[in-house]
Amino acid sequence: MKDQSQHPNQLLPFGEAGRGAGALYIHIPFCKQACHYCDFHFSTSMKKKDELVAMLCREIVLRKGELPAGELQTIYFGGGTPSLLSSEELKLIFDTIYEHFTVAEDAEITLEANPDDLSREKVEVLKAAGINRLSIGVQSFFEEDLRMMNRAHNEVEALECLQMAKEYFDNISLDLIYGIPGMSEERWKENISIALQLELPHFSCYALTVEPNTALKKFIEKGVIKPVDDDAASAHFEILVRTLKEAGYVHYEFSNFGKPGYFSKNNTAYWTGKPYLGIGPSAHSFDGKKRKWNVSNNSLYIKAIQKEELPYEEEELSTTDRYNEHVMTRLRTMWGISLEEVEKEFGSSYKEYLLEQAKPLLQDNMLELTHNRLHVTAKGKFLSDGIAAELFLVNLE
């Protein structure tokens, strides 16, 4: 398969540059149990679920004017565990969205799901509700990994739910985690092999990270779990990239691999600077120049929306902030950083600064400049975020 990164105008987000009026994200802050590595906002108590769903719908109404005019290209249910939503709750949310937004006929509508929730009945409910893409959080096909992460499913449920979901959905993404303490290269290769046998069109693969205030961090500090090994994670990443490329997948973003036509429109909107509106506790929004984030507390969120108050904080991004974020997000993708776009958006001085900062990285073969775009090389790919930091502008405006 040809290296598509050498042809940045091919396989562009949304099929063409600039398409997509906006993205809508719905945060469902409920889980059956807490995964040891997770630092997202959620509750294992379902007591306020009905009330919170009603307030999600109310927030949609209150904030519908924050996205630019045009059709919604993506709707994404994240969490938490959105597959815990009932058919009635999904209907209520979708009725509200379609009443207050124009949704494109070919909109990508994704729901994150856990294998233990995906009975045949549940999959039929999701399909009937209007979901057309599932993102299934398997993380590993090995029991020891699942137990260590405190996942609610087992390897049998993972395989059975994926095979069954394929009967209803063409567009399925599978999540896997690498760099797990004690995971050998052979076990990681076997994880990838099992995943490939399912013939799914998309994979999202993440290195296990130790976040503050998580059970994983406490277990590592106490010696219950071995520390995460960055060298092992790097080796797993190289195996992943090589194997999926050989299998015909395009590595279009650092953590994401898809067959052509199956790249995530929702996440690509984030990486390419499209505006998005986040609904629900802890959800983030971005309009191109300003960032907002909702309170990460279900009770406070509900009380505020009941009073028709918007429970978010916001910050106006400086030009330097926007430039740094532009560099960080674009460099993670196969499209890289367009020098023309940098000059148009930020001015010639920023473009000149970027090229000057890139010189040693180009000499070290960590970056390459092709088609007037900066890309991370194969050598530098696992270090993408660190390379981006080398290109940041740190002086005050």
XYZ file of C-alpha atoms in Angstrom, residues 4 18 43 45 72-73 102 130 138 194 243 278 281 293 319 328 336 345:
18
model
C -0.661 8.205 1.871
C -12.994 22.603 5.231
C -20.288 8.055 38.585
C -24.337 5.432 40.952
C -23.943 18.829 12.014
C -21.451 16.409 10.512
C -29.857 20.349 11.094
C -29.915 6.206 14.767
C -12.264 -4.041 24.422
C -7.150 -11.440 17.102
C 1.459 -4.717 11.482
C -19.660 19.579 24.401
C -20.741 17.307 33.013
C -15.527 23.263 30.003
C -2.707 33.814 19.315
C 0.187 19.896 18.679
C 0.876 17.280 9.311
C -4.022 31.820 10.303
